[in-house]
JSON list of C-alpha atoms in Angstrom, two decimals:
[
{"chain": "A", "resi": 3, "resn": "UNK", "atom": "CA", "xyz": [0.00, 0.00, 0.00]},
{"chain": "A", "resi": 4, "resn": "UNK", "atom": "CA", "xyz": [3.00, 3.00, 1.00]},
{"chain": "A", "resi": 5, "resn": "UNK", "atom": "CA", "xyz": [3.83, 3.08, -2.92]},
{"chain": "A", "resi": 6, "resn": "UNK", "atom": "CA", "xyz": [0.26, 4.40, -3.07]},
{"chain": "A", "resi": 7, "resn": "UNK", "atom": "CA", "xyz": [0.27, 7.06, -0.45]},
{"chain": "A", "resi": 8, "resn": "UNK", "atom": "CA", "xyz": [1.18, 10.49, -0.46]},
{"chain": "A", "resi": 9, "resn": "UNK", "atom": "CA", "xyz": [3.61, 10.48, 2.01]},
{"chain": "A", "resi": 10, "resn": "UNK", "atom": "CA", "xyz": [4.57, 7.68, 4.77]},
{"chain": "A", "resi": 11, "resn": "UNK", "atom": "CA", "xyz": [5.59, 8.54, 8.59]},
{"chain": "A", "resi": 12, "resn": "UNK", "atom": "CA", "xyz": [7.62, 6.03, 10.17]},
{"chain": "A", "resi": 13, "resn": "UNK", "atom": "CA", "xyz": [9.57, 6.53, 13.22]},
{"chain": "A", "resi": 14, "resn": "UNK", "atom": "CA", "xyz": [13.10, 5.57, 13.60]},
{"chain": "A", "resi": 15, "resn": "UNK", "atom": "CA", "xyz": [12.37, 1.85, 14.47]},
{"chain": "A", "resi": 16, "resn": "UNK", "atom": "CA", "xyz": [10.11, 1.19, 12.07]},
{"chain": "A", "resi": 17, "resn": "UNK", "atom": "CA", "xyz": [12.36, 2.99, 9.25]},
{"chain": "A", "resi": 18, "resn": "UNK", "atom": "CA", "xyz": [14.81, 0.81, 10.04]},
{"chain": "A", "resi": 19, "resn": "UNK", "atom": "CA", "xyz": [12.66, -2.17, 9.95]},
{"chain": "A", "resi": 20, "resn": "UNK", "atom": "CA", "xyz": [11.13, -1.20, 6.16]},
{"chain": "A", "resi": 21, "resn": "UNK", "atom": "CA", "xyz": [14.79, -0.57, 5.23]},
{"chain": "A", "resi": 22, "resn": "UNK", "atom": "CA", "xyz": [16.29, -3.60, 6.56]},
{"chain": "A", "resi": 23, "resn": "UNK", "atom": "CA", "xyz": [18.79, -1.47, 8.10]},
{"chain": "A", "resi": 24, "resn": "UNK", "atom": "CA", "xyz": [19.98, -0.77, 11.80]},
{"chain": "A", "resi": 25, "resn": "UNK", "atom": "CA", "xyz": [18.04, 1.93, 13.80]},
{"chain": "A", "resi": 26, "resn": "UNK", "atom": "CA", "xyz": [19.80, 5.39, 12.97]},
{"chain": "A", "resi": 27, "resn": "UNK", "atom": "CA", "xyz": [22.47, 7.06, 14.99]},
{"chain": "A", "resi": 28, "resn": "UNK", "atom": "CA", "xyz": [22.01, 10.49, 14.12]},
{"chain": "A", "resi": 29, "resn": "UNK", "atom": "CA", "xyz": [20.24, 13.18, 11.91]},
{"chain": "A", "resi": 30, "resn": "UNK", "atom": "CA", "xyz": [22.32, 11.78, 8.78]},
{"chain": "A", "resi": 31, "resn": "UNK", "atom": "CA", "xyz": [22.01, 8.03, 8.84]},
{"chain": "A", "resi": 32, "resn": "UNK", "atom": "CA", "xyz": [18.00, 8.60, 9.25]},
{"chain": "A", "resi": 33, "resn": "UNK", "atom": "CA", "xyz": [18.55, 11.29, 6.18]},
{"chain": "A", "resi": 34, "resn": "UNK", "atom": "CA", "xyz": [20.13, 8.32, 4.20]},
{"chain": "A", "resi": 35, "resn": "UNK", "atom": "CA", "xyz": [17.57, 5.76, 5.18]},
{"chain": "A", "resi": 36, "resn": "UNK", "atom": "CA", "xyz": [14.58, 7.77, 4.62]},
{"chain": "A", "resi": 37, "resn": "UNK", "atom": "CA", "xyz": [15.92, 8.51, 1.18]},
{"chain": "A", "resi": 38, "resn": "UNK", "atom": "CA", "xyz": [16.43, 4.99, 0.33]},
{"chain": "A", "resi": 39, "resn": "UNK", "atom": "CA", "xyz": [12.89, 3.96, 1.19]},
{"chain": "A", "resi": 40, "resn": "UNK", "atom": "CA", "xyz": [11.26, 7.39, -0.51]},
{"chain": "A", "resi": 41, "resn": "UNK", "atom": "CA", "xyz": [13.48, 6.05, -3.91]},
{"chain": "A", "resi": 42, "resn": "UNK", "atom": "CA", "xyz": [12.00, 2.98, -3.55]},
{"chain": "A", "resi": 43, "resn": "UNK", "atom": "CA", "xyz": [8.25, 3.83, -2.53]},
{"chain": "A", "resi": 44, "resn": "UNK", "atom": "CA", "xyz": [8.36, 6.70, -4.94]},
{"chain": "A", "resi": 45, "resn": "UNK", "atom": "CA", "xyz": [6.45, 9.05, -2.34]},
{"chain": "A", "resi": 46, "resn": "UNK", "atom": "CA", "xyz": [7.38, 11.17, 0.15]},
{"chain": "A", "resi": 47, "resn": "UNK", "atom": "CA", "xyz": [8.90, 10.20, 3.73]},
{"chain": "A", "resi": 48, "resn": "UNK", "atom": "CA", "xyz": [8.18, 11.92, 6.24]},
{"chain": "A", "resi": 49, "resn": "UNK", "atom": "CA", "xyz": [11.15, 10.24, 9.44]},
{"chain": "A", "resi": 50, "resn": "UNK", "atom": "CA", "xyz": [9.91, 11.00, 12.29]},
{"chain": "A", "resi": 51, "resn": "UNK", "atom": "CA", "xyz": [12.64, 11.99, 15.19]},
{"chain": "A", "resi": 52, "resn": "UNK", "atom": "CA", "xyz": [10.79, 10.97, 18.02]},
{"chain": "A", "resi": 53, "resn": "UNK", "atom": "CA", "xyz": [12.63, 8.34, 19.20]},
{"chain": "A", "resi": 54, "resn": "UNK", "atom": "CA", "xyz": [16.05, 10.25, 19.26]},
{"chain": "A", "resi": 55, "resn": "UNK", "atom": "CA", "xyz": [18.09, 12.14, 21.66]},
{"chain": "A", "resi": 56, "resn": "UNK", "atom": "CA", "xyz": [18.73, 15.58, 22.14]},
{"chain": "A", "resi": 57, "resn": "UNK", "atom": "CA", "xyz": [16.91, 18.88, 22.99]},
{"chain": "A", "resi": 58, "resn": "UNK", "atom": "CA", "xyz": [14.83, 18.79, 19.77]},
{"chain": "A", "resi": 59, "resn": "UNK", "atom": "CA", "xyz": [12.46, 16.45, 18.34]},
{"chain": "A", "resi": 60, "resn": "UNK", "atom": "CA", "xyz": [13.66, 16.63, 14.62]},
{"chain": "A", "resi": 61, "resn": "UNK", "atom": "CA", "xyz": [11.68, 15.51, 11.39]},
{"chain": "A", "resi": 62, "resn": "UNK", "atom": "CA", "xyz": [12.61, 14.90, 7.68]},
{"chain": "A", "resi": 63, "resn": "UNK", "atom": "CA", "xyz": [10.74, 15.20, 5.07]},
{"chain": "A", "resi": 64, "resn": "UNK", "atom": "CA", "xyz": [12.35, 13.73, 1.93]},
{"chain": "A", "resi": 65, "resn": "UNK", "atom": "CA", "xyz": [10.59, 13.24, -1.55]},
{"chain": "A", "resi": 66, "resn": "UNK", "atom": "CA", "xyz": [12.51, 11.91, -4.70]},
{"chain": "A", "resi": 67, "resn": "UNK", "atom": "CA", "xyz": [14.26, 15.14, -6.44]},
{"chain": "A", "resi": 68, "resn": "UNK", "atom": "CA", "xyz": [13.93, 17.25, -3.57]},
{"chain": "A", "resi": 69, "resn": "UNK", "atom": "CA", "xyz": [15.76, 18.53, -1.14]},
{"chain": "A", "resi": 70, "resn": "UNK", "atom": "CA", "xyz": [15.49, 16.95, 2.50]},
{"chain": "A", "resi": 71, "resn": "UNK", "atom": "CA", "xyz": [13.27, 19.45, 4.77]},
{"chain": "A", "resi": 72, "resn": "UNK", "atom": "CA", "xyz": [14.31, 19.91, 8.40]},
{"chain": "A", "resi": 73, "resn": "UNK", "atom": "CA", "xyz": [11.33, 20.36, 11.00]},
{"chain": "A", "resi": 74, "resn": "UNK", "atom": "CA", "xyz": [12.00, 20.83, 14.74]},
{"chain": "A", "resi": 75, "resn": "UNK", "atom": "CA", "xyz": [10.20, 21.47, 17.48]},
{"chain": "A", "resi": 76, "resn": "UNK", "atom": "CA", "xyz": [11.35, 21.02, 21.57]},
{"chain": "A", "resi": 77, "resn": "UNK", "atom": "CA", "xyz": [11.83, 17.86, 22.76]},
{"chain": "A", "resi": 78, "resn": "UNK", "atom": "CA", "xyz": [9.19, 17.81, 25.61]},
{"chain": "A", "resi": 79, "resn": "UNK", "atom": "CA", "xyz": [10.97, 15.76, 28.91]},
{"chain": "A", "resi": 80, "resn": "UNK", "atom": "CA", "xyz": [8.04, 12.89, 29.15]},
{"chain": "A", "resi": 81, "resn": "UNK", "atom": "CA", "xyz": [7.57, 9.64, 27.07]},
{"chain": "A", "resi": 82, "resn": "UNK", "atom": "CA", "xyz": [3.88, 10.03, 25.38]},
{"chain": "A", "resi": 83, "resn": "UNK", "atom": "CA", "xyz": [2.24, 7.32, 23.04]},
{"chain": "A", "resi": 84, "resn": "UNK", "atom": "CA", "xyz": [0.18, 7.95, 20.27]},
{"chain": "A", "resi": 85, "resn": "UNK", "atom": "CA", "xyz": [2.12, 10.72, 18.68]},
{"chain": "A", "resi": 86, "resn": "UNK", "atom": "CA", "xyz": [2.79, 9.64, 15.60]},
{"chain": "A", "resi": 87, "resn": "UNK", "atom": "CA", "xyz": [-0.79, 9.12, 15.20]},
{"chain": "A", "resi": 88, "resn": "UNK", "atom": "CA", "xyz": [-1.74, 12.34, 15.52]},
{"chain": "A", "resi": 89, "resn": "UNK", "atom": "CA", "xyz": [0.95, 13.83, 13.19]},
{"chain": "A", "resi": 90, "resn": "UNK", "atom": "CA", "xyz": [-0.31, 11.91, 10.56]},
{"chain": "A", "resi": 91, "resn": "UNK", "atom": "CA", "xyz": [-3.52, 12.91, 10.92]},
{"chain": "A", "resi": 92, "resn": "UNK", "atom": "CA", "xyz": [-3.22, 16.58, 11.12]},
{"chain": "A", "resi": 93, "resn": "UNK", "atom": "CA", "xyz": [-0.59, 15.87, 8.04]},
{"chain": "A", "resi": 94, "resn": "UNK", "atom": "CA", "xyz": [-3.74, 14.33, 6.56]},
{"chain": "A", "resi": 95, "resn": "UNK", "atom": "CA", "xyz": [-6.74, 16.44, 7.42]},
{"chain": "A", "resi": 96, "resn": "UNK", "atom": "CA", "xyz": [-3.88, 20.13, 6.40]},
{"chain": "A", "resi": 97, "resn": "UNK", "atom": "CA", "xyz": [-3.53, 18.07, 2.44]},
{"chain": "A", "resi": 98, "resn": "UNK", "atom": "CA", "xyz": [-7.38, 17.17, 2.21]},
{"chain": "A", "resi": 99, "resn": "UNK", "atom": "CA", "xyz": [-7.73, 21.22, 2.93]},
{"chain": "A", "resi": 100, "resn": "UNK", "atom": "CA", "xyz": [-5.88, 21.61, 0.14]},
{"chain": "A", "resi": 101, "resn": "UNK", "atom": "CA", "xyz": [-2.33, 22.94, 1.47]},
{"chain": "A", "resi": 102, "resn": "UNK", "atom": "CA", "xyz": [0.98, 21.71, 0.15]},
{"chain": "A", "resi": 103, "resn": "UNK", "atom": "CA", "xyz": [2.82, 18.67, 1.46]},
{"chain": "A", "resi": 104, "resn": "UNK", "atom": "CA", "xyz": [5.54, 21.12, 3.12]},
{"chain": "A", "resi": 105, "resn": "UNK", "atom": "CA", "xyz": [2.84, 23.39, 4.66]},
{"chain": "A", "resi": 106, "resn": "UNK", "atom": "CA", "xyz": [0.89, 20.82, 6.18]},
{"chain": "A", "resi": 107, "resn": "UNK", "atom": "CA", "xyz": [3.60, 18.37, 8.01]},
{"chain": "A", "resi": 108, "resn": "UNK", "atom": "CA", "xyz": [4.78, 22.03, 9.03]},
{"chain": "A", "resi": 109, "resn": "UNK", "atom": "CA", "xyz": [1.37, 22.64, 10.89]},
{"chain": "A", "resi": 110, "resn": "UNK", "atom": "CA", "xyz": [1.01, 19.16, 11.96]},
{"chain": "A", "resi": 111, "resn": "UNK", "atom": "CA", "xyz": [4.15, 19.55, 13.97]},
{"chain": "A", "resi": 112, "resn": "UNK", "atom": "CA", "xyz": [3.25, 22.86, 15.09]},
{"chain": "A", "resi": 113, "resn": "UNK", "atom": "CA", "xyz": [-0.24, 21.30, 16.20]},
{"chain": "A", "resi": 114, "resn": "UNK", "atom": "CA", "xyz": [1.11, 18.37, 17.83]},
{"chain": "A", "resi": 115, "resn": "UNK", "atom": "CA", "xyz": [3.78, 20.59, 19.63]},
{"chain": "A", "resi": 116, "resn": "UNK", "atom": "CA", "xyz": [1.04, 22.92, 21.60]},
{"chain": "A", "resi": 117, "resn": "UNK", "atom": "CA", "xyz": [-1.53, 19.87, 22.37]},
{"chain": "A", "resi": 118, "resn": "UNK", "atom": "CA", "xyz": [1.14, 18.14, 23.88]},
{"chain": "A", "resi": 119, "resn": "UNK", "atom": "CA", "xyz": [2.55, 21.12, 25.89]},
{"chain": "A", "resi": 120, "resn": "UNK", "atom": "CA", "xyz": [-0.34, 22.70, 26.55]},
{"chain": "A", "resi": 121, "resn": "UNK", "atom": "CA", "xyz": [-0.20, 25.61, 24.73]},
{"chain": "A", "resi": 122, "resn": "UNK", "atom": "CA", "xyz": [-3.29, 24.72, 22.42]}
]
C-alpha cells in the first residue's frame, strides 16, 4: 500500500525495519535511510525523530528530487504514546484542505507541539 500514499511517517524503528537497516544514529544516517525507502516507494517520507536524543524532536521530510526538509520542534521531557498518530492525521486532514505537502507536516508539527505542551 505505502507506494500508493502520499507520504509515509515512520519513526526511527520502524524505518529501520522497512529498510532492513539498523536503527539510525544520528540526523544523517535517518537522512540516508529515509531517502532509500522514498526512492523505492516513490512518495514522500516523512522520518519522524521521536525516538532520538537531544533537545529537539527533529523531522525529515524527503521526496525523490527534492531537497530533504528539516522540521524541529522542543523535545518535551516525558515519554507520550500515540504521537505519531496524531501527526499523521493533522498531516492528513492540512492536504485534504488543500495545502501543500511542506505546509501541512509544518502545521502538523506545530499542532502536535502545543496539544502536547499545553499551549493549544
Amino acid at each position: 500500500l505505502m507506494p500508493h500514499c502520499r507520504i509515509v511517517t515512520p519513526n526511527l524503528p520502524e524505518l529501520a525495519v522497512l529498510t532492513g537497516s539498523a536503527i539510525a544514529v544520528d540526523e544523517a544516517s535517518a537522512c540516508r535511510q529515509g531517502e532509500e525507502l522514498s526512492r523505492t516507494l516513490s512518495t514522500a517520507v516523512l522520518v519522524k525523530g521521536g525516538h532520538a536524543r537531544g533537545n529537539e524532536a527533529v523531522d525529515w521530510l524527503l521526496q525523490p528530487q527534492c531537497p530533504p526538509l528539516r522540521f524541529m520542534a522542543p523535545r518535551l521531557p516525558r515519554e507520550m504514546r500515540g504521537t505519531g498518530c496524531m501527526l499523521s492525521s493533522a498531516i492528513a486532514a492540512s492536504i485534504a484542505l488543500g495545502m501543500s505537502l511542506e505546509e501541512s507536516v509544518r502545521r502538523a508539527k506545530r499542532y502536535v507541539f502545543d496539544v502536547l505542551s499545553g499551549s493549544a
